[in-house]
mmCIF file of C-alpha atoms in Angstrom:
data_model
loop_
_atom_site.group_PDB
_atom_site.id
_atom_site.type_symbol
_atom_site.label_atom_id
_atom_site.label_comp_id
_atom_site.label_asym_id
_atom_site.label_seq_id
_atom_site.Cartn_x
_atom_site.Cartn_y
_atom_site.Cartn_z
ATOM 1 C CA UNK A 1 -16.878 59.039 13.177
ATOM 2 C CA UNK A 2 -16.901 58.406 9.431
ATOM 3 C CA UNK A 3 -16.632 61.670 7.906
ATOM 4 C CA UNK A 4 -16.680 60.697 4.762
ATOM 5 C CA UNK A 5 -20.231 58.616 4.813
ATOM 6 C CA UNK A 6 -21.783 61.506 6.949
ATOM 7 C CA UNK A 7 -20.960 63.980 4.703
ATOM 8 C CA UNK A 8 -21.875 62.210 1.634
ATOM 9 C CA UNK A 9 -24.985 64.277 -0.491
ATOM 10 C CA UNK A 10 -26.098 60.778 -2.366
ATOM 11 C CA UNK A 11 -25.991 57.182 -0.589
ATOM 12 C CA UNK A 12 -27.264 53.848 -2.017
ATOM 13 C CA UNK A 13 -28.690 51.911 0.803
ATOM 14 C CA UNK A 14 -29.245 48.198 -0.101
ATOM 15 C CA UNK A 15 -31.936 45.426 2.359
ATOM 16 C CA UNK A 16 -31.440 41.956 1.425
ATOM 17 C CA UNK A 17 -34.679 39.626 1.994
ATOM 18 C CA UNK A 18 -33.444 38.222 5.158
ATOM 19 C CA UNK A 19 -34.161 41.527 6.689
ATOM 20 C CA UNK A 20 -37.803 41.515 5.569
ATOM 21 C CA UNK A 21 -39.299 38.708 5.141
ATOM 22 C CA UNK A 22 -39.912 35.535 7.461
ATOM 23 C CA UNK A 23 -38.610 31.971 6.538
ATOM 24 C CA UNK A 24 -41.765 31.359 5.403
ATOM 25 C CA UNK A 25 -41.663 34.558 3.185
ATOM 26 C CA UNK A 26 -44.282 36.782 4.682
ATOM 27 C CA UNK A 27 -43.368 40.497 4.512
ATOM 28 C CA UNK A 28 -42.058 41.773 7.929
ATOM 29 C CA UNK A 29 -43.789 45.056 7.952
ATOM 30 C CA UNK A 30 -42.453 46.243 11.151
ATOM 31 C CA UNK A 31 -39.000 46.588 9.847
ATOM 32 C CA UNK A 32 -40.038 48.037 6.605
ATOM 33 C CA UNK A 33 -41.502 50.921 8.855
ATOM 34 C CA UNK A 34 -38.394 50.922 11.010
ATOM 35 C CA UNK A 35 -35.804 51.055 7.686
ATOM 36 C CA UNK A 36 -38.065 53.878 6.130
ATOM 37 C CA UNK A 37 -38.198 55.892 9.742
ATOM 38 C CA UNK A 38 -33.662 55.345 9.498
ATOM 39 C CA UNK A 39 -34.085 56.846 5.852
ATOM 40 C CA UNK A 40 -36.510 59.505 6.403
ATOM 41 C CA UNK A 41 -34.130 61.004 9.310
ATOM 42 C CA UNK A 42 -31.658 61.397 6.067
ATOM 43 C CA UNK A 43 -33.962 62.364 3.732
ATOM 44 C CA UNK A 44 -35.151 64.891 5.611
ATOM 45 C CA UNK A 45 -31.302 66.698 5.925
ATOM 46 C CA UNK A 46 -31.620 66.452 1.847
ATOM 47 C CA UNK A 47 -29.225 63.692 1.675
ATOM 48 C CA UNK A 48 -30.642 61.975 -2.081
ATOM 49 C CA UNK A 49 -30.988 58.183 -1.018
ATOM 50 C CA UNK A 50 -31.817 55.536 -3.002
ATOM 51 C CA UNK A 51 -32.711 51.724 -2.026
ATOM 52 C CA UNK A 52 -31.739 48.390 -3.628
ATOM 53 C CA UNK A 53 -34.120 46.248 -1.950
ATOM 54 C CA UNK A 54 -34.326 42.413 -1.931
ATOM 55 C CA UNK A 55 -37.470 39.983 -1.266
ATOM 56 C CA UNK A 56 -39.964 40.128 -4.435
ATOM 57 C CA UNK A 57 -39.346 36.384 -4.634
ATOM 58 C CA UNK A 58 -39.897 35.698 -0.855
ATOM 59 C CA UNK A 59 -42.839 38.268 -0.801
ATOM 60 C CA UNK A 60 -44.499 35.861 -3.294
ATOM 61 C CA UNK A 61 -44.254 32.635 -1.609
ATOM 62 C CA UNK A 62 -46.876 32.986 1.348
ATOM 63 C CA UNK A 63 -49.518 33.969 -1.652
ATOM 64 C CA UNK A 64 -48.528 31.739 -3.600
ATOM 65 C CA UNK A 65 -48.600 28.802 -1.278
ATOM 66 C CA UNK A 66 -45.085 27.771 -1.476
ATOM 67 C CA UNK A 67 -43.152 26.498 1.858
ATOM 68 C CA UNK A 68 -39.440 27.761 -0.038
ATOM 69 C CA UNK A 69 -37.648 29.495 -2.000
ATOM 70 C CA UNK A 70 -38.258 27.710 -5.869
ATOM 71 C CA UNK A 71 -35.736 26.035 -7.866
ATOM 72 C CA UNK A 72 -36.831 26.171 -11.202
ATOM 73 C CA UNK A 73 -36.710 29.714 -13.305
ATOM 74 C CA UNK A 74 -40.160 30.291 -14.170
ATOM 75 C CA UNK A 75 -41.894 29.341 -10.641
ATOM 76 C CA UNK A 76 -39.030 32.003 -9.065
ATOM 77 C CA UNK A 77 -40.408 34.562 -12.074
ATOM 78 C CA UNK A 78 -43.769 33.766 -11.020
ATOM 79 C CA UNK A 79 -43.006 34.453 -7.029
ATOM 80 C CA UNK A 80 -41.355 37.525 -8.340
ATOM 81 C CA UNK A 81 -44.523 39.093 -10.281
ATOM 82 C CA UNK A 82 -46.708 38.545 -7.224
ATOM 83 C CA UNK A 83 -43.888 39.623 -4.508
ATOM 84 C CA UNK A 84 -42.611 42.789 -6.173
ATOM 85 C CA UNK A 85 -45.993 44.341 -6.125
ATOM 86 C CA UNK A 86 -46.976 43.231 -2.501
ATOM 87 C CA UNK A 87 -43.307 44.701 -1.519
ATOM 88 C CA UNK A 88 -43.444 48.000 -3.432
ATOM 89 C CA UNK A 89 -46.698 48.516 -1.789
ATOM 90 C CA UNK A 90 -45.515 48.059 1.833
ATOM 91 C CA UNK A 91 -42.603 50.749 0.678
ATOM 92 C CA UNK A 92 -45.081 52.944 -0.370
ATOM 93 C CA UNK A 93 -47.076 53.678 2.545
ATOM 94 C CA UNK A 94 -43.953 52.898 4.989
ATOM 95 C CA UNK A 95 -42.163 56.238 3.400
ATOM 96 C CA UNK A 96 -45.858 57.926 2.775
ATOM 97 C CA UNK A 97 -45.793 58.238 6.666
ATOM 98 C CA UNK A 98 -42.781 60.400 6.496
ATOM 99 C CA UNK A 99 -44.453 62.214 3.707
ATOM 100 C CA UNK A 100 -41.718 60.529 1.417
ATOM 101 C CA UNK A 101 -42.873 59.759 -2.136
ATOM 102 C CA UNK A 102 -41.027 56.552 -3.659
ATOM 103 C CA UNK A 103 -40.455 55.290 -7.203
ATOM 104 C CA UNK A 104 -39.997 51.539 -8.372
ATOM 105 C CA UNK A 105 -37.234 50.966 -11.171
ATOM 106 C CA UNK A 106 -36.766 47.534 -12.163
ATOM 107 C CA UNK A 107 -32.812 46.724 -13.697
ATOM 108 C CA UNK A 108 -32.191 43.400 -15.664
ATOM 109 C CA UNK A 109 -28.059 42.927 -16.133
ATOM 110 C CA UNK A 110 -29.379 43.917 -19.523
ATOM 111 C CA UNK A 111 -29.448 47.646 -18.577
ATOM 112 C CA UNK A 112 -26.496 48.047 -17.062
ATOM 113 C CA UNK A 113 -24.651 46.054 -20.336
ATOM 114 C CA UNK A 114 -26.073 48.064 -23.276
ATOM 115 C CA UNK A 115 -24.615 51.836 -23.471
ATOM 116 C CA UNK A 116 -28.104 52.937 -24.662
ATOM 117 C CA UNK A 117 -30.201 51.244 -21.863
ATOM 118 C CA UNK A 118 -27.485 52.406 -19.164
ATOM 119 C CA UNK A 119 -28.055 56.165 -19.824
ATOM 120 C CA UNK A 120 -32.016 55.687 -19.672
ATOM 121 C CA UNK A 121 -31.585 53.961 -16.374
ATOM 122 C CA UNK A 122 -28.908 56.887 -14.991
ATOM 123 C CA UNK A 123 -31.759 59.486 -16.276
ATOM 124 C CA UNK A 124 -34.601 57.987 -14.900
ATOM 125 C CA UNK A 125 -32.559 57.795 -11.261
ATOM 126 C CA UNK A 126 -31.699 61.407 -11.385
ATOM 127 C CA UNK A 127 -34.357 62.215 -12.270
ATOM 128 C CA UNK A 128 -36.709 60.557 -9.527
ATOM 129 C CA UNK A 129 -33.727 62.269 -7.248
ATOM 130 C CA UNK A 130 -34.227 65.684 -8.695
ATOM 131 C CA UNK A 131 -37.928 65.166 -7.452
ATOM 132 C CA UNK A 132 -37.369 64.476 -4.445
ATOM 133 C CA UNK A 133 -38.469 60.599 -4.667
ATOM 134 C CA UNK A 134 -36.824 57.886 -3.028
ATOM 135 C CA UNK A 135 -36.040 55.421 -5.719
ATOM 136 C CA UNK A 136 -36.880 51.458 -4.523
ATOM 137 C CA UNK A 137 -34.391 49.611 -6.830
ATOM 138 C CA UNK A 138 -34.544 45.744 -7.705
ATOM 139 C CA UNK A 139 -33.587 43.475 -10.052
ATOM 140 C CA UNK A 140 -35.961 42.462 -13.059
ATOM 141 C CA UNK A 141 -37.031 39.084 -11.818
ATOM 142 C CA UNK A 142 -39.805 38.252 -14.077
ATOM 143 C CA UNK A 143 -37.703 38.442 -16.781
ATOM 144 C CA UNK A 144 -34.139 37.898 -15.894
ATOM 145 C CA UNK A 145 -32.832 34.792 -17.064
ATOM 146 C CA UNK A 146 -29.997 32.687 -15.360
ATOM 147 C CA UNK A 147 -27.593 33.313 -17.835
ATOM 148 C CA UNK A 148 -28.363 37.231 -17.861
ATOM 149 C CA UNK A 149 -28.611 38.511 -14.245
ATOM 150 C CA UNK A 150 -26.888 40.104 -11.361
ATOM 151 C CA UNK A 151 -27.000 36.990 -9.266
ATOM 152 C CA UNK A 152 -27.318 39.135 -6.175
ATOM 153 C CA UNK A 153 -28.772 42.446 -4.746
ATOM 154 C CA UNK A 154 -25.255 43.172 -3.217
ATOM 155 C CA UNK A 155 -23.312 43.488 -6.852
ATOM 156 C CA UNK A 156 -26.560 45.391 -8.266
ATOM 157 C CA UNK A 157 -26.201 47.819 -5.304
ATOM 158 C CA UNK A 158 -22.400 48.814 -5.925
ATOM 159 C CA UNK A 159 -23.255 49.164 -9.722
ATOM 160 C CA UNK A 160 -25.976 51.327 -9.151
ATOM 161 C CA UNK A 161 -23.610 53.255 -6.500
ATOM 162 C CA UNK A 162 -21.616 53.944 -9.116
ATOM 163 C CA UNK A 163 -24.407 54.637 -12.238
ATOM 164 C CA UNK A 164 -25.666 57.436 -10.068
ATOM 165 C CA UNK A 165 -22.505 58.806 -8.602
ATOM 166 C CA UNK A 166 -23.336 58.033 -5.187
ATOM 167 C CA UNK A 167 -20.501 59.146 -2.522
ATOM 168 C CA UNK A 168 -21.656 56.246 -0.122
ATOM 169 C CA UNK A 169 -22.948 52.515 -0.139
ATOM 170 C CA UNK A 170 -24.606 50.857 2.712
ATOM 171 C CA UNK A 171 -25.042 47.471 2.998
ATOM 172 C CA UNK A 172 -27.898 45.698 5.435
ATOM 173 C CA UNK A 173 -27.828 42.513 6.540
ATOM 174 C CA UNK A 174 -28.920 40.597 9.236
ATOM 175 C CA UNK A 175 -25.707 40.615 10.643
ATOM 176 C CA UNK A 176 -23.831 43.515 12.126
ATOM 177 C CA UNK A 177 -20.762 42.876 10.172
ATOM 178 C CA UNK A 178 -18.219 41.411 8.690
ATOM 179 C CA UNK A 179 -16.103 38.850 11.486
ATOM 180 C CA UNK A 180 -13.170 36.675 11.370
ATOM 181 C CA UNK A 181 -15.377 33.493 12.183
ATOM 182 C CA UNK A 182 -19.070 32.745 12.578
ATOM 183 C CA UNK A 183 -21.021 34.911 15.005
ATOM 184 C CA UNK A 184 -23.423 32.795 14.810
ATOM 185 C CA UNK A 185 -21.701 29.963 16.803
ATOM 186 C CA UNK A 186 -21.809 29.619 20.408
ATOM 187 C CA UNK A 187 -18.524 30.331 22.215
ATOM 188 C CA UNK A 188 -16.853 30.718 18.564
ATOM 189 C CA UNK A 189 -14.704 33.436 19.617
ATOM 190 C CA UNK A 190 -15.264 35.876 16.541
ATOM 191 C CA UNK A 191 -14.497 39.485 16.396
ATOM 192 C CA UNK A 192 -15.970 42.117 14.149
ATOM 193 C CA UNK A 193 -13.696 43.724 11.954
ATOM 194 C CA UNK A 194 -13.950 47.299 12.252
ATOM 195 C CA UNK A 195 -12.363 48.529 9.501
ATOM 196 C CA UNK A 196 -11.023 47.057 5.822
ATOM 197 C CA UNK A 197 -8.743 49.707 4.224
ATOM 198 C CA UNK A 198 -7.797 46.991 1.756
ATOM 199 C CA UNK A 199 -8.517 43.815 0.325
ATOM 200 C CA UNK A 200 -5.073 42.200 2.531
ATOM 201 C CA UNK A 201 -6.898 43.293 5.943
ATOM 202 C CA UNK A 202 -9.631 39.685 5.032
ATOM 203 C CA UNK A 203 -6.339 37.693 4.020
ATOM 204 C CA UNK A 204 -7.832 34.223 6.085
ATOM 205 C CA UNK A 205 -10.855 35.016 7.265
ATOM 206 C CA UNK A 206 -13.263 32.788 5.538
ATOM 207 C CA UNK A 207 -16.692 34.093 4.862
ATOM 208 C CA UNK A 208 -19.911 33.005 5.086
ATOM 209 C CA UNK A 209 -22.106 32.226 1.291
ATOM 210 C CA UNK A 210 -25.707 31.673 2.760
ATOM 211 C CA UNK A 211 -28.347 33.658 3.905
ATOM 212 C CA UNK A 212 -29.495 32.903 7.358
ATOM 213 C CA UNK A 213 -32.881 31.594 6.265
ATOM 214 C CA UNK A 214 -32.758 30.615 2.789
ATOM 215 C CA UNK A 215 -35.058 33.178 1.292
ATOM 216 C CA UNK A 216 -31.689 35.447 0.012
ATOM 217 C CA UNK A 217 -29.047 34.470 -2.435
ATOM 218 C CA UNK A 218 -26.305 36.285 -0.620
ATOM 219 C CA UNK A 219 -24.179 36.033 1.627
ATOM 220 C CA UNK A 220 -21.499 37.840 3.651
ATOM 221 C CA UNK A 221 -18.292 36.717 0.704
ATOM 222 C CA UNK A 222 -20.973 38.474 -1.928
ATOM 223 C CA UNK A 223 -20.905 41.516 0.544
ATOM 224 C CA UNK A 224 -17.247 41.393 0.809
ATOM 225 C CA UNK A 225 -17.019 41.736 -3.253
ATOM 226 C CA UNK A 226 -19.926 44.254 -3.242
ATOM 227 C CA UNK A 227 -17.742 46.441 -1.178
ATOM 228 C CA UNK A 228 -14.764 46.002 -2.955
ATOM 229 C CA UNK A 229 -16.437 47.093 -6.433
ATOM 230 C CA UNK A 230 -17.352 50.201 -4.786
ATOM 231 C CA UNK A 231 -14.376 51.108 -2.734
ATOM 232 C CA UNK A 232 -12.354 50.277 -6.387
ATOM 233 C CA UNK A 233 -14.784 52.854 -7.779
ATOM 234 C CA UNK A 234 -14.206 55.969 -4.656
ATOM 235 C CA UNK A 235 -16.595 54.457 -2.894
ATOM 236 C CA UNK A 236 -16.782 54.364 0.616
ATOM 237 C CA UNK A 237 -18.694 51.543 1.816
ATOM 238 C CA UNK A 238 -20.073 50.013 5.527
ATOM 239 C CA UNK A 239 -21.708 46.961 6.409
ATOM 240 C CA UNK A 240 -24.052 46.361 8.962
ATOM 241 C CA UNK A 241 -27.650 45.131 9.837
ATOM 242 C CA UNK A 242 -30.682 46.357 9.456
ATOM 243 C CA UNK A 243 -31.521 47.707 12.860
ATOM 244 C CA UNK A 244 -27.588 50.139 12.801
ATOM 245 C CA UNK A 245 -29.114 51.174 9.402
ATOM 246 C CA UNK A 246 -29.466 55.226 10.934
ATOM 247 C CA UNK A 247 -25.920 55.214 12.717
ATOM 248 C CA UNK A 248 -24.280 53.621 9.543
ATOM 249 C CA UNK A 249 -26.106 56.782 7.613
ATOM 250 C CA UNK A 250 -24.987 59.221 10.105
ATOM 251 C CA UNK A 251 -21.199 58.309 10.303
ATOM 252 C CA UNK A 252 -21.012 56.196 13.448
ATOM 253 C CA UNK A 253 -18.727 53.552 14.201
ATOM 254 C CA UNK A 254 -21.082 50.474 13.358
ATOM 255 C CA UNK A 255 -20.484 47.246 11.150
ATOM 256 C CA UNK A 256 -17.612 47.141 8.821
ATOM 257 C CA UNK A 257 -16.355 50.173 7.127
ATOM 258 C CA UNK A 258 -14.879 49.445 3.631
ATOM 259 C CA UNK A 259 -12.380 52.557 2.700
ATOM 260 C CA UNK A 260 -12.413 53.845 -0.722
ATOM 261 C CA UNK A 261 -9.219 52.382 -2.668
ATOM 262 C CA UNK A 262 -9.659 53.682 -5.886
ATOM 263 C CA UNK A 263 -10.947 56.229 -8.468
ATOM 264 C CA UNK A 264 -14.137 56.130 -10.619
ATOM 265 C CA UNK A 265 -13.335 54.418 -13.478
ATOM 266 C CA UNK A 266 -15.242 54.401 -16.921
ATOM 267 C CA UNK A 267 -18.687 53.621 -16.306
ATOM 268 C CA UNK A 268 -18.670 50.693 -19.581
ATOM 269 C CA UNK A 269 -15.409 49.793 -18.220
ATOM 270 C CA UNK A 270 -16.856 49.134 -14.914
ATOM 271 C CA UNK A 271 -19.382 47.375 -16.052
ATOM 272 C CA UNK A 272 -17.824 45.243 -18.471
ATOM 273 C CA UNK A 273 -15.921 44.043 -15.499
ATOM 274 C CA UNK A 274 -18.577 43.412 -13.312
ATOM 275 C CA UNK A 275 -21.881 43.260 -14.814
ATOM 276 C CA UNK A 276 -21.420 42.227 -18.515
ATOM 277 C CA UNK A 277 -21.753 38.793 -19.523
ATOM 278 C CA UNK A 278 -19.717 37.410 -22.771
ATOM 279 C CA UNK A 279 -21.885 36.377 -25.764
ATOM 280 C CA UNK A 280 -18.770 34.738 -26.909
ATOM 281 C CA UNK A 281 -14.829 33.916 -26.697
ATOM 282 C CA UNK A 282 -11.910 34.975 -29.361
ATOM 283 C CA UNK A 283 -8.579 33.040 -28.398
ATOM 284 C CA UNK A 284 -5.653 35.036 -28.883
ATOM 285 C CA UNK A 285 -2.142 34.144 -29.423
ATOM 286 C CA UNK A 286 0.665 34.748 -26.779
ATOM 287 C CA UNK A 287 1.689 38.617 -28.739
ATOM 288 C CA UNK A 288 -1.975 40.167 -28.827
ATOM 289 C CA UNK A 289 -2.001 38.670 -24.689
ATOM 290 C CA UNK A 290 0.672 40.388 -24.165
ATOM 291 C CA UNK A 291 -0.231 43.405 -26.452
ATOM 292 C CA UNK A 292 -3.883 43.974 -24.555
ATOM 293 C CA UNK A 293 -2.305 43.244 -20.971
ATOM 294 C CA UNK A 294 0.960 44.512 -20.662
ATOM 295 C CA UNK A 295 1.207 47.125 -23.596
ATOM 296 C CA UNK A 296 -2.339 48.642 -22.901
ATOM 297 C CA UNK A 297 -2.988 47.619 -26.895
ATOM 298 C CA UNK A 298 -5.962 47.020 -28.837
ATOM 299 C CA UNK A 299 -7.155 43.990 -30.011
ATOM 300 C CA UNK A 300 -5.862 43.307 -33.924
ATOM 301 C CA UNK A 301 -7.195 40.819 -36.110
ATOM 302 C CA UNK A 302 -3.705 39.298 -36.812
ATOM 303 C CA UNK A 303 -3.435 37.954 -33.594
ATOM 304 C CA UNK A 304 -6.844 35.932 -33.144
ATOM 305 C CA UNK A 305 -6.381 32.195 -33.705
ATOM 306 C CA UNK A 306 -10.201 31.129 -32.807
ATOM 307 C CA UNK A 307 -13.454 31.790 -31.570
ATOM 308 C CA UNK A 308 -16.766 30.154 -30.084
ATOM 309 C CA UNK A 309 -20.306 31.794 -29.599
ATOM 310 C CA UNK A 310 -22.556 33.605 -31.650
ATOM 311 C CA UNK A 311 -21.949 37.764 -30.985
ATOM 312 C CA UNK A 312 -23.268 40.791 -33.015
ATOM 313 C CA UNK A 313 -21.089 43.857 -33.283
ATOM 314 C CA UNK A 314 -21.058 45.747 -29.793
ATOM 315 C CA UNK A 315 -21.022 42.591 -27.736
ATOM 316 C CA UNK A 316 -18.705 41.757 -24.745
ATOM 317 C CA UNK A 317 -16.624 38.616 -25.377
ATOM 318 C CA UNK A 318 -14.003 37.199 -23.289
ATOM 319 C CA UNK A 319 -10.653 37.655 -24.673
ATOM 320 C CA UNK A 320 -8.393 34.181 -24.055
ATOM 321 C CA UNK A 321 -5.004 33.512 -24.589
ATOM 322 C CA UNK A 322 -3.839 29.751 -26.016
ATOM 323 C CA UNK A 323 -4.709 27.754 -22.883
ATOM 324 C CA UNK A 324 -8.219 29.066 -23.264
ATOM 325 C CA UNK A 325 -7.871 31.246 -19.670
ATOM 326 C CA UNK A 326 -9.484 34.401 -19.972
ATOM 327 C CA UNK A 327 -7.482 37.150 -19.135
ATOM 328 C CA UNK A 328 -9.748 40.177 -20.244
ATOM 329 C CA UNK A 329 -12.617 41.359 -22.283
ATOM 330 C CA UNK A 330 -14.001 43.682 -24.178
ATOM 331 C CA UNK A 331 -16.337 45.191 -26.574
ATOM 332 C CA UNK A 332 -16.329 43.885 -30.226
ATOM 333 C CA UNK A 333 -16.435 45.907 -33.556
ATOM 334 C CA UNK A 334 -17.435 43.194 -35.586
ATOM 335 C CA UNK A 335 -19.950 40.091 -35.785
ATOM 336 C CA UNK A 336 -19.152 36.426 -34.780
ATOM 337 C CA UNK A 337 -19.197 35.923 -38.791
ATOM 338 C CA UNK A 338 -17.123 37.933 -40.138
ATOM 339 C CA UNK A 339 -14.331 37.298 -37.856
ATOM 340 C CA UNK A 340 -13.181 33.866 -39.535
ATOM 341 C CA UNK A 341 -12.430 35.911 -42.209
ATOM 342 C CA UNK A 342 -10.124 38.356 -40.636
ATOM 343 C CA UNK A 343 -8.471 36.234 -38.290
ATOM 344 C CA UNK A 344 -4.334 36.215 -38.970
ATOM 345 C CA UNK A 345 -4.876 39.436 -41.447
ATOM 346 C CA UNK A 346 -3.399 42.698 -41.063
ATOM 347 C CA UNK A 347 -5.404 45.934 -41.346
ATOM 348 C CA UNK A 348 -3.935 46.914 -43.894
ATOM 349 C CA UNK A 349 -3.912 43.939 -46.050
ATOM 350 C CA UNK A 350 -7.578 43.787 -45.121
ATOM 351 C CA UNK A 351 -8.254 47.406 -46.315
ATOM 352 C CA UNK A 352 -6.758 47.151 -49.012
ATOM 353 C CA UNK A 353 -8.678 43.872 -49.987
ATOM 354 C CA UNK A 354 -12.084 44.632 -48.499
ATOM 355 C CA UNK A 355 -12.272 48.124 -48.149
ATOM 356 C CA UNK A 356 -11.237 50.806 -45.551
ATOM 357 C CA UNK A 357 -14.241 50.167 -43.001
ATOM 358 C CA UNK A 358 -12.126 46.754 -42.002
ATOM 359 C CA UNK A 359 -9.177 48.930 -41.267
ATOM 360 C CA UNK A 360 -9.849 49.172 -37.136
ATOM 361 C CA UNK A 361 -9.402 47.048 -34.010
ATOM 362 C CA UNK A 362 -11.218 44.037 -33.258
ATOM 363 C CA UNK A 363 -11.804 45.267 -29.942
ATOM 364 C CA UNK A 364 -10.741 48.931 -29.157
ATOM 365 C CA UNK A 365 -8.444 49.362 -26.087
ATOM 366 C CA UNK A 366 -10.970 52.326 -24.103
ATOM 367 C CA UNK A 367 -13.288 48.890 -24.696
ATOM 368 C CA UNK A 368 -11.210 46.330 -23.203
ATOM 369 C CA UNK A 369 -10.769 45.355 -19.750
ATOM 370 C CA UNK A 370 -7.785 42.864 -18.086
ATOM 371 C CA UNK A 371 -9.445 40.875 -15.533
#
């Protein structure tokens, strides 16, 4: 048993679209019913669940008369308009049958970036929790953009795991595990690992970056990371497939169980490792590198030597040292054009000269990350 997972009061359970949807993306109802009957056992023992679920883009392809998954941005926003609605409805009345009431809440990488939107989202969840509803969690895909988004339901998952202050994450896929080869090959020989307590236990084992039929864009390796975010957070993670989803709930010894490694860090620290994208770049010369990674420092302007983007004040930006490698980032207290003008300064000189307001960091060290 898995004491720790069976005795947790608040578990994020996350469905990728392979589990519910056909190749040819029509909505498997049948194992909607079956996940909501695995979560209603829970539910009922007033465990607080909430689930990340995949497939508004493969909901939307049989209606929309596509044969695959789109390439292009807009036609996957369009699937996604149509497919989150038919999917949310097919949650609704799944759950209604255990007398379940859910709520849909939409994230963009947006929300989980900006401090203000952050809190809204961590209200509305506990919130719907306090209630007694079963939050359905997906990403924003009508308006995410490919230079602004999770990428994949797996990440999303282990953030929201940690936004809500979940003691468990389960994973579903449509595999019952993580394994040292391909399961999926005849006579392949590979094992499911039982158990990861840390991130040496995979050293080798090469994982798999596709979904099985091309309606999901994850994969075991983002499964693998998901789990390692959260078991760097406290934690404690298991994956499995879809049809173990009650055992992995309930403590068994199914799938792959992910041991937390780590304490819960800093929510904008966690994010700004794992969910924040950089507006821009400042360069850095070889003392601030060492200042910000070694010395636990803040960022000063004397020791910027360049930039690129276009940031506002309160922006992440990639901190790089001379080779342009990136080697942290932060938060920044000041706008991509005013820093030209402070670069190489003091902040002193550059109180003195423009007034006491430019006397702080360029990036504060409870801001900064070293990646």
């Amino acid at each position: 048993m898995r004491p720790d997972i069976a005795a947790a009061a608040r578990v994020v359970v996350k469905v990728g679209s392979s589990s519910l949807t056909t190749p040819q993306g029509d909505i498997l109802t049948d194992r909607i019913q079956a996940l909501a009957q695995a979560l209603a056992q829970r539910h009922r023992s007033n465990i607080q669940l909430i689930l990340v679920s995949s497939g508004a883009i493969a909901s939307g392809l049989a209606p929309l008369g596509l044969k695959r998954r789109p390439a292009d941005l807009a036609t996957q926003q369009a699937a996604a308009s149509v497919g989150q609605g038919l999917l949310i409805a097919r949650y609704t009345a799944a759950f209604a049958a255990h007398q379940i009431s859910t709520g849909q809440v939409l994230l963009s990488a947006d929300d989980l970036m900006r401090r203000t939107h952050y809190r809204n989202a961590q209200r509305t969840l506990d919130r719907l929790l306090e209630l007694k509803v079963l939050p359905v969690v997906n990403e924003n895909d009508t308006v995410a953009t490919d230079e602004i988004r999770f990428g994949d339901n797996d990440r999303l998952a282990a953030l929201v795991a940690h936004v809500t202050r979940a003691q468990a994450l389960i994973l579903l896929s449509d595999v019952d595990g993580v394994y040292d080869g391909d399961p999926r090959r005849p006579k392949g020989g590979a094992h499911r690992i039982a158990e990861v307590r840390a991130s040496r236990d995979l050293d080798g084992i090469k994982l798999g970056k596709g979904a099985a039929h091309g309606q999901g864009t994850g994969g075991m390796a983002t499964k693998v990371e998901s789990a390692i975010i959260a078991t760097a957070a406290g934690i404690p993670t298991v994956v499995t497939n879809a049809a173990q989803a009650a055992e992995a709930l309930n403590g068994d010894e199914v799938g792959t169980y992910f041991a937390a490694t780590g304490r819960r860090p800093a929510t904008r620290l966690l994010w700004l490792r794992h969910a924040a994208v950089a507006r821009g770049s400042l360069r850095l010369d070889n003392g601030a590198v060492e200042a910000i990674t070694k010395r636990n420092a803040s960022l000063l302007p004397a020791g910027i030597t360049g930039l690129a983007g276009t940031f506002d004040a309160g922006d992440p930006v990639n901190l790089n040292n001379e080779n342009d490698i990136t080697v942290a980032r932060g938060l920044v207290n000041y706008d991509a054009t005013e820093i030209p003008g402070l670069m190489g300064r003091s902040t002193r000189w550059l109180a003195s000269k423009l007034g006491q307001e430019y006397e702080r960091e360029v990036v504060h060290r409870d801001d900064l990350v070293v990646l």
